[in-house]
């Protein structure tokens, strides 16, 4: 319900304002002929829908890793997924890996980001089957992040100024320019991952007690480690590939979900986090593109500015329950 | 598994053969050959760092053995799938649990993991089982409270209820009593014992309380210096010297008959001779020993409880065979010790045929001009000592003796 209202609002508000009733009419009647109809159906609809789905993916990915690491301050990017994506995009945008094309096609950029995320993920999964302790794995992830970051900085140092600006903006994440084609891709790739994550909620619940307990309760630790890292990384990688790294959502939404639903049961929490993640991301995107319209603010700035104080406030109020 | 009584026959549930446990290349304990039966209460004792936890982690399948094999029933433990293992064994570890926002009921429900469907939905049978387990640990009233709000004692009960809900044949607990106060410690131990008796579950537990182990366990395993020091029924194994050796006790002594540990007096002060019997000596021995006084006592019968406590605190004891009237040799030995002492105390012991010579002992001391402190009333003293009673120093309570003694050095 909340989702539906915000959804219509998000579609209606923009640099060209469209009245609420018109928006409803256009959406329900699938009007594409008029100018508002074109704006809604060609630009805003895929953008808002994408922000919804990506927000959900990030929240789910973050939740998986928070349970897995039994640490409330990890997010989907903690294993270096975003750093890998950033490095690959830097290579393309700054390092001249554009194969002589005059303009870089957005899909090619997405592909590069996805490859980067995937590369880091493969390394982490390989490490996961070797190391015994989860904490070691966390440290390897962090180190991977630093390595990629170092390589990216070197690329930035040698790059032209104009290109760096574009790159920095990409690094802050944005849902602008999402086409229907991209949206379908994101949706079709992501939904199986979400379903998979939900099916893992039983072993995830066992993980609330820690890896040792989970093992004595019959969880196949090796398989489960592999699945959890793969799913969370794929979710985060998918979003990063199309929208760039979006900060805060994956880290904070699981907390909001836990507080909202007053449970750590992942069967409730996974759908809950997906829902809240979707709403919050959509709203943040709305704010990012409207508040200083026509200048669009970086999405990560909004998500962090809005979200971080909210989470701190909620945590202080409900101290001791997380 | 049924809830009916079980024949505590000889069904072997777990056996280890020439087991070596450790981490990687580091051997922690080797040569472990154990046999654990259905419904048995097994206790691992040993100093910190002796490898109790390593053994428990290995037999619970969390750690691979370095050498040797573990049999669970007739099958090798490490051949079992995680799911099969979970159905026959539940584990309670020492780590502090932070499961997040979860009620006690939901926590126990996690124990149903091996029995629930793909999404972990609880059936009616599961819910009944969870309620039953909560009831067994006397935790019905806290079922709907959040785990993070429970006290240490309540948590440990809920944690054990989760293990019970797994319906295992074996429950392994690593130092479950470590953070608990006396009440919860005893409550938990009696819950564990009931699980053995009523449900036929084999409980394997590592403990630090030798006294509890002596009273509750059916099999104790002493772990020390990288090996199994001894293994068997507690009353055969937990002897005074074994326990002292196990924990390298130098300043305390364990009494297997009483199941108590007393500190050995670190005597540097005056010597005090106590004439006691029938348990009247115990508080005096402990008081004196606590205050650094050297205690000697006599003549005490070997079947007297004073005898055991006096020995465990390291006092010099002149003894007599059970129920036998004190013989002259004992009398003279005791008097020789009394003469060397700085102070003499009459504990107010009951007097009968077999120990009446102790009164003569005290009379002799008084006649020689020694100060004798007594805890008897004046009337009682007159009945026993006659006129000499006037020369005694009467103390109403135990503590005042210390003050009196300090004033008359």
XYZ file of C-alpha atoms in Angstrom:
731
model
C 0.000 0.000 0.000
C 2.689 2.450 1.095
C 4.716 1.172 -1.781
C 1.913 1.916 -4.264
C 1.387 5.489 -3.079
C 5.061 6.338 -3.097
C 5.349 4.656 -6.436
C 2.728 6.913 -8.020
C 4.263 9.964 -6.337
C 7.701 9.086 -7.635
C 6.398 8.764 -11.111
C 4.490 12.032 -10.931
C 7.138 14.301 -9.415
C 10.089 15.341 -11.499
C 11.583 18.242 -13.381
C 8.372 18.216 -15.365
C 5.621 17.977 -12.787
C 2.591 15.921 -13.607
C -0.549 16.111 -11.409
C -1.389 13.113 -9.249
C -4.686 12.344 -10.988
C -3.059 12.563 -14.391
C -0.305 10.255 -13.251
C -2.835 7.658 -12.110
C -4.712 7.986 -15.346
C -1.572 7.626 -17.444
C -0.332 4.619 -15.533
C -3.656 2.796 -15.383
C -4.680 3.669 -18.924
C -1.225 3.031 -20.315
C -1.311 6.365 -22.178
C 1.861 6.872 -24.191
C 0.793 9.367 -26.778
C 0.954 12.678 -24.889
C 4.139 14.341 -23.632
C 3.509 13.453 -19.965
C 2.671 9.957 -21.121
C 5.961 9.705 -22.947
C 7.911 11.058 -19.986
C 6.247 8.601 -17.661
C 6.412 5.545 -19.820
C 9.781 6.129 -21.457
C 11.816 7.748 -18.684
C 10.322 7.680 -15.228
C 8.676 4.271 -15.195
C 11.796 2.226 -15.941
C 13.816 4.432 -13.612
C 11.474 4.130 -10.639
C 10.939 0.434 -11.176
C 14.682 -0.115 -11.356
C 15.286 1.819 -8.158
C 12.660 -0.334 -6.480
C 14.239 -3.578 -7.541
C 17.826 -2.506 -6.976
C 16.986 -1.268 -3.492
C 15.459 -4.623 -2.697
C 18.475 -6.492 -4.037
C 20.933 -4.446 -2.031
C 18.965 -4.872 1.171
C 18.735 -8.643 0.672
C 22.433 -8.907 -0.170
C 23.348 -6.898 2.905
C 21.106 -8.972 5.142
C 22.652 -12.242 3.937
C 26.143 -11.035 4.765
C 25.141 -9.535 8.106
C 23.775 -12.870 9.238
C 26.671 -14.774 7.743
C 29.342 -12.630 9.396
C 27.220 -12.167 12.519
C 28.234 -8.558 12.336
C 25.716 -5.751 12.036
C 28.093 -3.324 10.357
C 28.827 -5.239 7.188
C 27.078 -4.497 3.934
C 26.986 -6.135 0.533
C 30.141 -4.267 -0.473
C 32.248 -5.427 2.441
C 33.817 -8.257 0.475
C 35.207 -5.886 -2.126
C 32.444 -6.433 -4.678
C 31.985 -2.737 -5.400
C 35.734 -2.132 -5.496
C 36.096 -4.764 -8.164
C 33.321 -3.160 -10.184
C 34.809 0.299 -9.719
C 38.229 -0.890 -10.842
C 36.857 -2.403 -14.020
C 34.810 0.710 -14.791
C 37.882 2.836 -14.116
C 39.801 0.720 -16.581
C 37.116 1.314 -19.176
C 36.424 4.978 -18.510
C 39.880 6.173 -17.571
C 42.268 3.548 -18.741
C 41.243 3.693 -22.385
C 39.971 0.145 -22.416
C 37.173 1.444 -24.611
C 38.520 -0.382 -27.629
C 38.706 2.764 -29.705
C 34.979 3.509 -29.499
C 34.277 7.244 -29.451
C 31.520 6.960 -26.846
C 31.175 4.211 -24.280
C 27.870 2.425 -24.503
C 26.181 2.264 -21.090
C 25.596 -1.455 -21.441
C 29.282 -1.980 -22.046
C 29.998 -0.093 -18.851
C 27.527 -2.279 -17.004
C 29.180 -5.336 -18.415
C 32.584 -4.109 -17.260
C 31.262 -3.404 -13.754
C 29.623 -6.781 -13.581
C 32.858 -8.494 -14.666
C 34.751 -6.622 -11.955
C 32.258 -7.630 -9.292
C 32.275 -11.198 -10.561
C 36.085 -11.327 -10.559
C 36.309 -10.323 -6.921
C 33.475 -12.683 -6.063
C 35.273 -15.652 -7.622
C 38.390 -14.883 -5.613
C 36.388 -14.592 -2.391
C 34.497 -17.817 -3.039
C 37.771 -19.610 -3.744
C 39.159 -18.239 -0.503
C 36.003 -19.234 1.378
C 36.576 -22.920 0.678
C 40.138 -22.696 2.036
C 39.950 -20.550 5.141
C 38.469 -21.900 8.335
C 37.357 -18.753 10.064
C 34.717 -16.372 8.808
C 36.647 -13.438 10.194
C 39.627 -14.316 8.006
C 37.286 -14.237 5.055
C 36.051 -10.803 6.059
C 39.621 -9.535 6.226
C 40.426 -11.010 2.808
C 37.384 -9.174 1.440
C 38.502 -5.918 2.998
C 42.011 -6.381 1.596
C 40.618 -7.073 -1.856
C 38.768 -3.790 -1.567
C 41.959 -1.926 -0.691
C 43.849 -3.535 -3.571
C 41.199 -2.554 -6.092
C 40.990 0.896 -4.588
C 44.752 1.331 -4.886
C 44.708 0.316 -8.543
C 41.795 2.675 -9.181
C 43.624 5.588 -7.556
C 46.608 4.997 -9.806
C 44.320 5.080 -12.817
C 42.741 8.321 -11.590
C 46.161 9.891 -11.139
C 46.937 9.352 -14.806
C 43.498 10.168 -16.197
C 42.199 13.358 -17.826
C 40.197 15.683 -15.681
C 36.918 15.487 -17.570
C 36.912 11.754 -17.529
C 37.594 11.718 -13.799
C 34.501 13.800 -13.134
C 32.331 11.386 -15.057
C 33.928 8.526 -13.237
C 33.432 10.089 -9.812
C 29.785 10.689 -10.597
C 29.362 7.101 -11.688
C 30.998 6.044 -8.426
C 28.251 7.774 -6.476
C 25.545 5.707 -8.099
C 22.552 6.808 -10.110
C 19.414 5.387 -11.641
C 19.252 7.977 -14.371
C 18.969 6.789 -17.921
C 17.614 3.379 -17.084
C 15.930 1.959 -20.165
C 13.226 -0.678 -20.245
C 15.761 -3.034 -21.741
C 18.108 -2.560 -18.779
C 15.282 -2.835 -16.317
C 14.121 -6.173 -17.721
C 17.675 -7.429 -17.492
C 18.000 -6.367 -13.869
C 14.636 -7.843 -12.982
C 15.103 -11.180 -14.703
C 18.590 -11.728 -13.344
C 17.746 -10.575 -9.841
C 14.483 -12.303 -9.074
C 15.928 -15.837 -9.106
C 18.629 -14.568 -6.755
C 16.004 -13.197 -4.365
C 14.051 -16.445 -4.454
C 17.278 -18.328 -3.772
C 18.053 -16.042 -0.838
C 14.589 -16.661 0.592
C 15.036 -20.402 0.288
C 18.183 -20.056 2.372
C 16.338 -18.467 5.282
C 16.235 -21.707 7.271
C 20.016 -22.253 7.342
C 20.411 -18.498 7.797
C 18.339 -18.772 10.962
C 20.627 -21.538 12.166
C 23.494 -19.168 11.497
C 22.123 -16.760 14.092
C 23.828 -19.002 16.633
C 27.153 -18.970 14.828
C 28.867 -21.289 12.405
C 29.719 -23.982 14.962
C 26.161 -24.308 16.177
C 24.868 -24.262 12.614
C 27.167 -27.157 11.811
C 25.935 -29.219 14.740
C 22.373 -28.539 13.618
C 23.035 -30.148 10.274
C 23.933 -27.207 8.031
C 26.361 -28.104 5.273
C 28.751 -25.276 6.022
C 30.866 -25.418 2.874
C 27.942 -25.463 0.493
C 26.174 -22.807 2.461
C 29.196 -20.503 2.534
C 29.484 -20.828 -1.203
C 25.802 -20.095 -1.757
C 25.615 -17.157 0.583
C 28.669 -15.419 -0.829
C 27.604 -16.106 -4.386
C 24.070 -14.866 -3.918
C 24.889 -11.752 -1.957
C 27.746 -10.824 -4.275
C 25.668 -11.428 -7.364
C 22.880 -9.245 -6.012
C 25.253 -6.422 -5.157
C 27.198 -6.874 -8.380
C 24.053 -6.706 -10.459
C 22.990 -3.406 -8.922
C 26.479 -1.951 -9.151
C 26.710 -2.919 -12.778
C 23.695 -0.820 -13.761
C 23.419 1.876 -11.125
C 26.935 2.127 -9.756
C 27.734 1.542 -6.096
C 24.824 2.754 -3.975
C 25.952 3.334 -0.424
C 24.084 2.671 2.829
C 21.089 0.707 1.566
C 22.634 -2.725 2.017
C 24.139 -1.803 5.347
C 21.251 -0.032 7.005
C 18.045 -1.481 5.618
C 18.449 -4.832 7.408
C 18.588 -2.878 10.677
C 15.478 -0.946 9.801
C 13.766 -4.214 8.930
C 14.786 -5.838 12.218
C 13.472 -2.891 14.162
C 10.285 -2.606 12.112
C 9.379 -6.277 12.270
C 10.908 -6.922 15.710
C 12.446 -10.232 14.744
C 15.645 -11.794 13.486
C 13.766 -14.593 11.762
C 15.053 -14.433 8.208
C 11.827 -15.825 6.801
C 10.227 -12.523 7.775
C 13.309 -10.404 7.483
C 14.274 -11.172 3.886
C 10.944 -10.093 2.337
C 10.762 -7.274 4.873
C 14.191 -5.935 4.045
C 13.485 -6.203 0.313
C 10.304 -4.181 0.732
C 11.833 -1.474 2.907
C 14.931 -1.367 0.723
C 12.767 -0.844 -2.329
C 10.755 1.986 -0.795
C 13.740 3.791 0.705
C 15.795 3.565 -2.470
C 12.936 4.813 -4.579
C 12.406 7.785 -2.260
C 16.104 8.572 -2.160
C 16.212 8.534 -5.926
C 13.196 10.823 -5.988
C 14.914 13.288 -3.675
C 18.184 13.048 -5.594
C 16.596 14.094 -8.850
C 14.062 16.653 -7.606
C 15.481 18.620 -4.694
C 17.899 20.743 -6.759
C 16.227 20.048 -10.082
C 17.377 20.156 -12.815
C 20.768 19.342 -11.166
C 20.712 15.750 -10.088
C 22.472 14.887 -6.812
C 24.539 11.739 -6.452
C 22.326 8.975 -5.122
C 24.810 7.712 -2.532
C 24.957 11.151 -0.981
C 21.208 11.134 -0.427
C 20.992 7.578 0.823
C 23.739 8.233 3.351
C 22.530 11.669 4.405
C 19.032 10.443 5.030
C 19.684 6.966 6.219
C 22.628 7.152 8.576
C 20.995 9.497 11.132
C 17.764 7.510 10.974
C 19.558 4.285 11.775
C 21.592 5.856 14.575
C 18.418 7.280 16.062
C 16.536 4.010 15.887
C 19.439 2.070 17.357
C 19.807 4.429 20.285
C 16.109 4.184 20.996
C 16.082 0.394 20.863
C 19.438 -0.169 22.458
C 20.399 -3.738 23.126
C 17.985 -5.518 20.870
C 20.291 -5.940 17.896
C 13.577 -41.937 21.431
C 10.701 -42.353 23.856
C 9.932 -40.692 27.106
C 9.497 -43.976 28.905
C 12.049 -45.281 31.309
C 14.896 -47.069 29.696
C 16.951 -50.036 30.631
C 20.271 -48.585 31.556
C 21.693 -51.622 29.876
C 24.981 -51.567 28.177
C 24.047 -49.971 24.877
C 27.170 -48.194 23.758
C 26.422 -44.870 22.138
C 29.906 -43.543 21.641
C 33.356 -45.007 21.593
C 36.723 -43.529 20.784
C 39.664 -45.662 19.751
C 43.190 -44.400 20.135
C 41.935 -40.905 19.441
C 44.347 -37.994 19.133
C 42.908 -34.500 19.104
C 44.469 -31.158 18.332
C 44.727 -28.353 15.847
C 46.707 -28.913 12.657
C 50.113 -30.138 13.699
C 49.670 -29.389 17.370
C 48.555 -32.416 19.367
C 46.542 -31.449 22.408
C 45.442 -34.780 23.883
C 46.328 -38.265 22.710
C 45.519 -41.863 23.547
C 41.832 -41.250 24.210
C 39.976 -44.552 24.576
C 36.513 -43.989 25.929
C 33.284 -45.901 26.093
C 30.092 -44.044 26.741
C 26.790 -45.767 27.401
C 23.182 -44.837 26.833
C 21.826 -42.530 29.498
C 25.195 -42.094 31.137
C 26.277 -38.842 32.756
C 29.858 -38.316 31.679
C 32.036 -35.609 33.151
C 35.332 -34.269 31.852
C 37.531 -32.721 34.495
C 40.875 -31.074 34.150
C 42.708 -27.802 34.574
C 42.268 -24.923 32.142
C 44.039 -25.556 28.871
C 44.241 -29.308 29.408
C 42.257 -29.974 26.221
C 38.739 -30.663 27.474
C 37.250 -28.325 24.903
C 39.375 -29.817 22.125
C 38.125 -33.292 23.002
C 34.504 -32.133 23.098
C 34.826 -30.294 19.794
C 36.326 -33.372 18.190
C 33.726 -35.829 19.413
C 30.991 -33.421 18.356
C 32.349 -33.391 14.825
C 33.391 -29.740 14.786
C 37.046 -30.677 14.613
C 38.645 -33.510 12.674
C 40.585 -35.993 14.776
C 44.338 -36.065 14.164
C 44.416 -39.814 14.656
C 42.108 -42.640 15.661
C 38.385 -43.077 15.212
C 35.164 -42.109 16.884
C 32.187 -44.441 16.681
C 28.670 -43.225 17.094
C 26.740 -46.411 17.689
C 28.137 -48.721 15.064
C 29.067 -46.033 12.539
C 32.103 -43.842 12.244
C 31.347 -40.274 13.242
C 33.094 -38.677 10.309
C 31.155 -40.805 7.825
C 27.882 -39.301 8.967
C 26.332 -36.447 7.023
C 25.777 -33.195 8.922
C 22.053 -33.954 8.884
C 22.448 -37.456 10.341
C 24.836 -36.134 12.958
C 22.413 -33.408 13.982
C 19.737 -36.049 14.552
C 21.845 -37.953 17.048
C 23.930 -35.310 18.735
C 23.325 -31.797 20.057
C 25.978 -29.437 21.317
C 26.116 -26.545 23.770
C 29.243 -24.459 23.379
C 30.808 -21.890 25.696
C 30.704 -18.965 23.315
C 28.325 -16.213 24.295
C 25.336 -16.211 22.000
C 24.032 -13.047 20.370
C 21.244 -14.355 18.166
C 19.586 -10.955 17.687
C 15.892 -10.251 18.109
C 14.489 -13.679 18.918
C 12.241 -15.021 21.649
C 13.147 -17.930 23.887
C 10.503 -20.010 22.116
C 11.960 -19.261 18.681
C 15.410 -19.989 20.024
C 14.365 -23.446 21.180
C 12.552 -23.883 17.848
C 15.935 -23.688 16.115
C 16.626 -27.077 17.666
C 13.950 -28.553 15.394
C 16.186 -27.739 12.415
C 16.819 -31.349 11.386
C 13.091 -32.120 11.399
C 11.455 -29.147 9.696
C 10.792 -28.581 5.989
C 12.755 -26.525 3.477
C 11.598 -23.223 4.917
C 11.825 -24.380 8.523
C 8.074 -24.231 9.185
C 7.021 -25.796 12.483
C 4.423 -28.570 12.512
C 2.038 -29.178 15.416
C 4.373 -31.911 16.592
C 7.330 -29.528 16.521
C 5.458 -26.962 18.587
C 4.446 -29.618 21.134
C 8.047 -30.756 21.379
C 9.334 -27.208 21.887
C 6.793 -26.591 24.666
C 7.784 -29.871 26.284
C 11.484 -28.978 26.215
C 10.809 -25.540 27.679
C 8.801 -27.234 30.400
C 11.598 -29.699 31.158
C 14.010 -26.878 31.895
C 11.406 -24.958 33.954
C 11.306 -22.173 31.399
C 7.593 -22.103 30.489
C 7.212 -18.622 31.881
C 10.012 -17.082 29.865
C 9.020 -18.610 26.517
C 7.810 -15.332 25.042
C 10.590 -13.118 26.313
C 13.414 -12.013 24.084
C 16.586 -14.022 24.427
C 18.728 -10.915 24.833
C 16.684 -9.880 27.882
C 17.230 -13.124 29.796
C 19.663 -13.547 32.671
C 22.669 -15.840 32.313
C 20.911 -18.628 34.174
C 17.728 -18.372 32.119
C 19.729 -18.234 28.908
C 21.644 -21.371 29.733
C 18.372 -23.202 30.397
C 16.971 -22.049 27.070
C 20.189 -23.018 25.312
C 19.913 -26.475 26.826
C 16.239 -26.691 25.850
C 17.308 -26.066 22.253
C 19.696 -29.001 22.477
C 16.884 -31.145 23.908
C 14.528 -30.096 21.111
C 16.978 -31.597 18.653
C 15.993 -34.991 20.161
C 19.534 -36.311 20.217
C 20.950 -39.436 21.794
C 23.922 -37.470 23.030
C 24.182 -33.910 24.314
C 27.644 -32.424 24.631
C 28.094 -29.366 26.833
C 31.288 -27.385 27.208
C 31.486 -25.822 30.661
C 27.788 -25.013 30.862
C 27.941 -23.779 34.447
C 30.752 -21.302 34.006
C 28.782 -18.057 34.241
C 26.089 -19.316 36.587
C 25.435 -18.640 40.235
C 25.010 -21.473 42.704
C 21.246 -21.786 42.328
C 21.284 -21.955 38.552
C 24.330 -24.190 38.563
C 22.559 -26.762 40.676
C 19.298 -26.351 38.779
C 21.053 -26.922 35.459
C 22.907 -29.950 36.760
C 19.704 -31.537 38.017
C 18.046 -30.854 34.647
C 20.973 -32.581 32.961
C 20.702 -35.535 35.292
C 16.975 -35.832 34.695
C 17.613 -35.893 30.956
C 19.907 -38.869 31.471
C 17.504 -40.735 33.703
C 14.172 -40.027 32.080
C 15.077 -39.629 28.444
C 18.044 -41.926 28.256
C 20.186 -39.185 26.770
C 23.907 -39.512 27.226
C 25.218 -36.226 28.606
C 28.887 -35.439 28.132
C 29.920 -32.331 29.996
C 33.123 -30.570 30.948
C 33.081 -29.047 34.404
C 35.242 -27.271 36.897
C 33.285 -28.309 39.956
C 34.911 -31.480 41.246
C 32.370 -31.685 44.039
C 29.425 -31.626 41.614
C 31.091 -34.178 39.368
C 31.617 -36.506 42.312
C 27.962 -36.344 43.230
C 26.299 -36.390 39.813
C 28.523 -38.066 37.241
C 28.510 -41.772 36.504
C 31.739 -41.645 34.573
C 34.509 -39.133 35.074
C 37.377 -38.554 32.705
C 40.408 -36.712 34.009
C 42.346 -34.834 31.353
C 45.855 -33.719 32.150
C 49.189 -33.139 30.401
C 48.079 -34.206 26.940
C 46.528 -37.490 28.011
C 43.747 -39.131 29.945
C 44.983 -39.358 33.514
C 42.166 -41.592 34.691
C 38.701 -42.647 33.678
C 36.006 -44.468 35.634
C 33.261 -44.095 38.235
C 33.822 -40.953 40.334
C 34.065 -42.669 43.700
C 36.897 -44.808 42.391
C 38.660 -42.078 40.498
C 38.246 -38.893 42.490
C 40.611 -39.643 45.345
C 42.317 -37.006 47.377
C 45.721 -37.410 45.756
C 44.344 -37.804 42.211
C 42.457 -34.554 42.429
C 45.462 -32.805 43.923
C 47.585 -34.106 41.068
C 44.965 -33.199 38.448
C 44.871 -29.562 39.442
C 48.402 -29.369 40.891
C 46.830 -28.398 44.200
C 49.429 -27.159 46.623
C 47.450 -24.913 48.893
C 44.164 -26.821 48.962
C 43.035 -30.355 49.433
C 40.069 -32.315 48.135
C 38.188 -34.693 50.354
C 36.527 -37.415 48.318
C 34.391 -38.615 51.200
C 32.871 -35.199 51.800
C 33.282 -33.944 48.241
C 34.671 -30.690 49.498
C 37.773 -28.678 48.879
C 39.473 -26.935 51.773
C 42.385 -24.570 51.689
C 45.413 -25.872 53.501
C 46.313 -23.488 56.286
C 49.204 -21.300 55.267
C 50.340 -21.402 58.849
C 52.776 -18.790 60.016
C 51.161 -17.823 63.267
C 50.667 -19.454 66.596
C 49.951 -23.099 67.136
C 46.537 -24.029 68.452
C 45.490 -27.400 69.788
C 41.808 -28.167 69.446
C 40.060 -30.925 71.363
C 36.994 -31.720 69.311
C 34.659 -34.408 68.005
C 31.255 -34.978 66.498
C 31.542 -32.145 63.989
C 32.094 -29.445 66.611
C 35.626 -28.935 65.355
C 34.857 -28.023 61.744
C 34.046 -24.325 62.172
C 36.993 -23.943 64.525
C 39.438 -25.606 62.130
C 38.276 -23.440 59.249
C 38.362 -20.246 61.293
C 41.865 -20.891 62.600
C 43.212 -22.000 59.262
C 41.680 -18.938 57.587
C 43.505 -16.743 60.040
C 46.876 -18.349 59.412
C 47.097 -20.306 62.644
C 48.640 -23.751 62.773
C 46.092 -26.291 63.852
C 46.624 -29.605 65.623
C 43.810 -31.670 67.040
C 43.069 -34.857 68.935
C 42.083 -37.307 69.937
C 39.620 -37.800 67.075
C 38.036 -41.017 65.920
C 38.578 -41.957 62.300
C 34.847 -42.141 61.671
C 34.323 -38.638 62.945
C 33.569 -35.909 60.430
C 36.027 -33.666 62.260
C 38.740 -36.119 61.313
C 38.137 -35.639 57.562
C 37.941 -31.885 57.647
C 40.979 -31.572 59.897
C 42.967 -33.648 57.463
C 41.860 -31.701 54.394
C 42.928 -28.407 55.906
C 46.279 -30.023 56.655
C 46.046 -30.132 60.439
C 48.071 -32.565 62.489
C 45.613 -35.118 63.836
C 45.970 -37.620 66.663
C 43.465 -40.320 65.813
C 41.808 -43.364 67.264
C 40.165 -46.311 65.557
C 36.394 -46.048 65.086
C 34.259 -46.454 68.242
C 37.249 -47.571 70.286
C 37.956 -45.977 73.627
C 40.948 -43.660 73.424
C 44.083 -45.591 74.278
C 47.008 -44.301 76.324
C 49.323 -43.954 73.344
C 46.906 -41.582 71.685
C 46.392 -39.728 74.921
C 50.117 -39.161 75.406
C 50.701 -38.176 71.797
C 47.875 -35.685 72.050
C 49.177 -34.255 75.294
C 52.658 -33.874 73.813
C 51.148 -31.845 70.938
C 49.041 -29.834 73.358
C 52.113 -28.875 75.349
C 53.796 -27.531 72.247
C 50.773 -25.443 71.288
C 50.363 -21.781 72.231
C 46.648 -22.101 72.876
C 44.206 -24.862 73.690
C 40.546 -24.891 72.676
C 37.706 -27.080 73.906
C 35.202 -27.199 71.085
C 32.336 -28.236 73.337
C 32.257 -31.713 71.838
C 29.692 -34.244 73.057
C 31.179 -36.649 75.548
C 30.592 -40.377 75.563
C 32.304 -43.586 76.585
C 34.710 -43.703 73.703
C 36.026 -40.142 73.967
C 35.766 -39.356 77.662
C 39.549 -39.349 77.914
C 39.518 -36.078 75.969
C 38.020 -34.461 79.089
C 40.912 -35.889 81.110
C 43.261 -34.415 78.549
C 41.819 -30.952 79.046
C 41.717 -31.317 82.835
C 45.367 -32.195 82.840
C 46.125 -29.081 80.804
C 44.132 -26.855 83.147
C 45.852 -28.338 86.183
C 49.212 -27.518 84.633
C 48.109 -23.905 84.417
C 47.325 -23.721 80.721
C 44.682 -21.312 79.476
C 41.949 -23.395 77.923
C 39.238 -21.659 75.883
C 35.899 -23.393 75.888
C 32.685 -22.934 73.964
C 30.609 -24.695 76.622
C 28.266 -22.930 78.988
C 29.326 -22.596 82.617
C 26.816 -25.200 83.810
C 27.860 -27.739 81.247
C 31.515 -27.140 82.078
C 30.874 -27.625 85.798
C 29.196 -30.934 85.125
C 32.198 -32.147 83.182
C 35.225 -30.533 84.862
C 33.991 -30.017 88.396
C 35.888 -27.316 90.232
C 38.541 -26.912 87.606
C 35.879 -25.386 85.397
C 36.542 -22.044 87.125
C 39.936 -21.900 85.485
C 38.537 -22.172 81.953
C 38.113 -19.161 79.687
C 34.505 -19.052 78.564
C 33.765 -17.806 75.072
C 30.184 -17.336 73.951
C 30.939 -17.446 70.286
C 33.622 -18.684 68.022
C 34.990 -15.366 66.825
C 35.614 -14.078 70.324
C 38.180 -16.839 70.832
C 40.460 -15.137 68.307
C 40.285 -11.870 70.216
C 40.914 -13.595 73.541
C 43.898 -15.430 72.127
C 45.400 -12.260 70.657
C 45.206 -10.586 74.080
C 47.048 -13.417 75.830
C 50.058 -14.214 73.754
